[in-house]
C-alpha cells in the first residue's frame, strides 16, 4: 500500500504513483486532505485509471468516496475508503473499508471494517504525535489482538523492515516517505514488494 503526500513527493504525484504501481504497488490511498473537494475529486479521476489498468485499487482517505469516478471499460469501480481512528463509527457503506489504529483501545472499537493499519511501527517523520514506535514486537502484540487483517504502517523504508513486519504477522505493509521521496519510485517499490513477497510469514503459533 502507498499513501500519497504530494508535498513530500520528489516529482509530480501522478508520476510517482505510476512508478510505484509499475514497481508492484496495488493499493494507493489518496490523502491530500488539504485540497478542496473538487480538487481531490479531480486528482482521484487521474489516479484511478492508473490503478485500474494494473488491477489495483484507489482508496480514498476519509468517509467521502469522491463519488468513485467510473473508469471506461473497467466496469463499476470499487468504492474504497481508509478511515482515521476519529472518523465515524460504524463506517459508511463501501466495498472496502480500512481504518488506522494505534493501540488496543482503538482496535476494540472496530465494527464492519475490512482491514486495519497499525502504526507507527518504526519512527516516522509524517506521524510523530502517536507515541513511541511499536517496533515488530509491539506490532505482533496488536496483530494478535486485532479482529481484522492488519497492515503495518509507519517508518517502513527498507526491505529488512518489510520482512520484520511480515514475520510479526502483518498481511501487508503501507509506505509513504520511502516511495514519495525516492528518486526512483518504481525501483524502490519493486525492492519493497520483492521483500514482502519473499518474507517468511509468521507461524500459526506466532500469529495467534
Short mmCIF file of C-alpha atoms in Angstrom, two decimals:
data_model
loop_
_atom_site.label_atom_id
_atom_site.label_comp_id
_atom_site.label_asym_id
_atom_site.label_seq_id
_atom_site.Cartn_x
_atom_site.Cartn_y
_atom_site.Cartn_z
CA UNK A 1 0.00 0.00 0.00
CA UNK A 2 1.21 3.51 -0.88
CA UNK A 3 -0.11 6.58 0.93
CA UNK A 4 0.16 9.78 -1.09
CA UNK A 5 1.76 13.03 0.02
CA UNK A 6 2.31 15.43 -2.85
CA UNK A 7 4.32 17.77 -0.62
CA UNK A 8 6.85 15.06 0.11
CA UNK A 9 6.99 13.72 -3.45
CA UNK A 10 10.22 14.41 -5.32
CA UNK A 11 8.32 14.60 -8.58
CA UNK A 12 4.81 15.00 -9.93
CA UNK A 13 2.41 12.97 -7.79
CA UNK A 14 0.87 11.16 -10.76
CA UNK A 15 4.32 10.16 -11.96
CA UNK A 16 5.34 8.92 -8.52
CA UNK A 17 2.17 6.84 -8.23
CA UNK A 18 2.57 5.45 -11.74
CA UNK A 19 6.15 4.46 -10.94
CA UNK A 20 5.10 2.81 -7.69
CA UNK A 21 2.36 0.85 -9.45
CA UNK A 22 4.84 -0.25 -12.10
CA UNK A 23 7.05 -1.44 -9.24
CA UNK A 24 4.32 -3.62 -7.76
CA UNK A 25 2.12 -1.42 -5.56
CA UNK A 26 -1.55 -2.37 -5.91
CA UNK A 27 -3.29 -0.27 -3.25
CA UNK A 28 -2.91 3.52 -3.19
CA UNK A 29 -4.52 5.69 -0.52
CA UNK A 30 -5.31 9.20 -1.74
CA UNK A 31 -4.71 11.57 1.19
CA UNK A 32 -4.18 15.25 0.24
CA UNK A 33 -6.95 16.32 2.62
CA UNK A 34 -5.91 19.96 2.46
CA UNK A 35 -7.21 20.19 -1.10
CA UNK A 36 -10.71 21.39 -1.89
CA UNK A 37 -13.14 18.54 -2.53
CA UNK A 38 -13.32 19.22 -6.25
CA UNK A 39 -9.53 19.26 -6.44
CA UNK A 40 -9.33 15.90 -4.66
CA UNK A 41 -12.03 14.52 -6.92
CA UNK A 42 -10.11 15.65 -10.00
CA UNK A 43 -6.97 14.01 -8.60
CA UNK A 44 -8.93 10.81 -7.98
CA UNK A 45 -10.10 10.99 -11.59
CA UNK A 46 -6.50 10.98 -12.74
CA UNK A 47 -5.22 8.34 -10.33
CA UNK A 48 -8.00 5.79 -10.69
CA UNK A 49 -7.14 4.69 -14.26
CA UNK A 50 -3.50 4.11 -13.22
CA UNK A 51 -4.65 1.63 -10.57
CA UNK A 52 -7.42 0.11 -12.68
CA UNK A 53 -5.06 -0.71 -15.54
CA UNK A 54 -2.84 -2.68 -13.13
CA UNK A 55 -5.75 -4.38 -11.40
CA UNK A 56 -5.19 -2.31 -8.27
CA UNK A 57 -7.41 -0.20 -6.04
CA UNK A 58 -7.55 3.53 -5.37
CA UNK A 59 -8.61 4.07 -1.76
CA UNK A 60 -9.79 7.48 -0.56
CA UNK A 61 -8.71 8.66 2.90
CA UNK A 62 -11.79 9.77 4.81
CA UNK A 63 -15.50 8.96 4.71
CA UNK A 64 -16.15 10.81 1.40
CA UNK A 65 -15.62 8.39 -1.52
CA UNK A 66 -15.36 11.31 -4.01
CA UNK A 67 -18.14 9.54 -5.98
CA UNK A 68 -15.77 6.82 -7.21
CA UNK A 69 -15.46 8.14 -10.76
CA UNK A 70 -16.15 5.35 -13.33
CA UNK A 71 -13.26 4.04 -15.39
CA UNK A 72 -14.12 3.37 -19.05
CA UNK A 73 -14.31 -0.33 -19.92
CA UNK A 74 -13.39 -1.28 -16.37
CA UNK A 75 -16.89 -1.83 -15.02
CA UNK A 76 -18.12 -0.33 -11.79
CA UNK A 77 -15.16 0.97 -9.79
CA UNK A 78 -14.51 -0.24 -6.29
CA UNK A 79 -15.71 2.19 -3.63
CA UNK A 80 -12.85 2.04 -1.14
CA UNK A 81 -12.25 4.17 1.96
CA UNK A 82 -9.50 4.42 4.54
CA UNK A 83 -10.68 5.99 7.79
CA UNK A 84 -8.82 7.52 10.70
CA UNK A 85 -9.45 6.39 14.26
CA UNK A 86 -11.54 9.55 14.70
CA UNK A 87 -13.80 9.05 11.67
CA UNK A 88 -17.41 7.85 12.12
CA UNK A 89 -18.37 4.52 13.69
CA UNK A 90 -19.78 2.40 12.20
CA UNK A 91 -18.13 3.30 8.90
CA UNK A 92 -20.15 4.31 5.83
CA UNK A 93 -21.08 1.59 3.39
CA UNK A 94 -18.39 0.81 0.80
CA UNK A 95 -16.90 -2.18 -0.99
CA UNK A 96 -13.67 -1.92 1.02
CA UNK A 97 -13.11 -0.07 4.30
CA UNK A 98 -9.93 0.21 6.31
CA UNK A 99 -9.15 2.11 9.48
CA UNK A 100 -5.99 3.41 11.11
CA UNK A 101 -5.41 2.17 14.66
CA UNK A 102 -2.57 2.72 17.09
CA UNK A 103 -3.45 0.85 20.25
CA UNK A 104 -5.67 -1.77 21.86
CA UNK A 105 -8.43 0.71 22.67
CA UNK A 106 -8.84 1.77 19.05
CA UNK A 107 -8.86 -1.87 17.93
CA UNK A 108 -11.73 -2.56 20.33
CA UNK A 109 -13.92 0.00 18.53
CA UNK A 110 -13.76 -1.70 15.12
CA UNK A 111 -17.09 -2.76 13.69
CA UNK A 112 -17.66 -3.53 10.00
CA UNK A 113 -14.25 -2.56 8.60
CA UNK A 114 -12.37 -4.97 6.32
CA UNK A 115 -8.79 -4.27 7.39
CA UNK A 116 -6.77 -2.16 9.79
CA UNK A 117 -3.41 -0.40 9.64
CA UNK A 118 -1.30 -0.43 12.80
CA UNK A 119 1.16 2.39 13.34
CA UNK A 120 3.72 3.69 13.85
CA UNK A 121 5.85 0.56 13.64
CA UNK A 122 9.11 2.48 13.28
CA UNK A 123 10.00 6.16 13.88
CA UNK A 124 8.40 8.32 11.21
CA UNK A 125 8.53 11.94 10.15
CA UNK A 126 4.92 12.09 8.95
CA UNK A 127 3.20 10.84 12.15
CA UNK A 128 5.35 11.95 15.11
CA UNK A 129 2.45 12.50 17.51
CA UNK A 130 1.21 8.93 18.03
CA UNK A 131 3.59 7.91 20.77
CA UNK A 132 6.66 5.69 20.69
CA UNK A 133 7.03 3.28 17.76
CA UNK A 134 5.54 -0.16 18.20
CA UNK A 135 8.58 -1.96 16.80
CA UNK A 136 7.97 -5.50 15.50
CA UNK A 137 7.29 -6.89 18.99
CA UNK A 138 4.56 -4.33 19.67
CA UNK A 139 3.17 -4.81 16.17
CA UNK A 140 2.91 -8.56 16.74
CA UNK A 141 1.07 -7.97 20.03
CA UNK A 142 -1.54 -5.71 18.41
CA UNK A 143 -1.95 -8.10 15.48
CA UNK A 144 -2.81 -10.87 17.95
CA UNK A 145 -5.50 -8.59 19.41
CA UNK A 146 -6.87 -7.39 16.08
CA UNK A 147 -10.16 -8.86 14.82
CA UNK A 148 -9.18 -7.87 11.27
CA UNK A 149 -6.27 -8.45 8.89
CA UNK A 150 -3.60 -5.89 9.72
CA UNK A 151 -1.18 -3.89 7.59
CA UNK A 152 1.95 -2.40 9.15
CA UNK A 153 2.45 1.35 8.74
CA UNK A 154 4.98 3.93 9.80
CA UNK A 155 8.66 4.39 9.06
CA UNK A 156 8.93 1.36 6.76
CA UNK A 157 11.69 2.28 4.34
CA UNK A 158 13.96 -0.71 3.74
CA UNK A 159 13.45 -4.40 2.86
CA UNK A 160 14.58 -5.62 6.28
CA UNK A 161 11.76 -3.64 7.90
CA UNK A 162 9.24 -5.13 5.48
CA UNK A 163 10.41 -8.62 6.36
CA UNK A 164 10.18 -7.89 10.09
CA UNK A 165 6.57 -6.71 9.69
CA UNK A 166 5.55 -9.80 7.75
CA UNK A 167 7.22 -12.04 10.33
CA UNK A 168 5.24 -10.20 13.01
CA UNK A 169 2.03 -11.24 11.25
CA UNK A 170 1.19 -8.28 9.01
CA UNK A 171 -0.68 -9.20 5.83
CA UNK A 172 0.72 -6.15 4.08
CA UNK A 173 2.81 -3.03 4.56
CA UNK A 174 1.89 0.59 3.96
CA UNK A 175 4.56 3.06 2.84
CA UNK A 176 4.65 6.82 2.39
CA UNK A 177 8.04 8.52 2.61
CA UNK A 178 10.22 5.76 1.20
CA UNK A 179 8.42 5.96 -2.14
CA UNK A 180 7.27 9.58 -2.14
CA UNK A 181 10.79 10.85 -1.51
CA UNK A 182 12.54 8.31 -3.71
CA UNK A 183 14.45 9.48 -6.80
CA UNK A 184 13.21 6.25 -8.45
CA UNK A 185 9.76 5.29 -7.11
CA UNK A 186 9.49 2.26 -9.37
CA UNK A 187 12.77 0.78 -8.18
CA UNK A 188 12.02 1.47 -4.52
CA UNK A 189 8.55 -0.04 -4.83
CA UNK A 190 9.98 -3.09 -6.59
CA UNK A 191 12.55 -3.64 -3.84
CA UNK A 192 9.98 -3.38 -1.07
CA UNK A 193 7.47 -5.52 -2.95
CA UNK A 194 10.08 -8.21 -3.55
CA UNK A 195 10.98 -8.21 0.14
CA UNK A 196 7.30 -8.60 1.04
CA UNK A 197 6.76 -11.47 -1.36
CA UNK A 198 9.89 -13.30 -0.21
CA UNK A 199 9.42 -12.78 3.54
CA UNK A 200 8.57 -15.83 5.63
CA UNK A 201 5.20 -15.36 7.29
CA UNK A 202 4.51 -15.83 10.97
CA UNK A 203 3.61 -19.34 12.06
CA UNK A 204 0.15 -20.06 13.41
CA UNK A 205 1.57 -20.17 16.94
CA UNK A 206 3.36 -16.84 16.49
CA UNK A 207 0.41 -15.15 14.81
CA UNK A 208 -2.21 -16.32 17.27
#
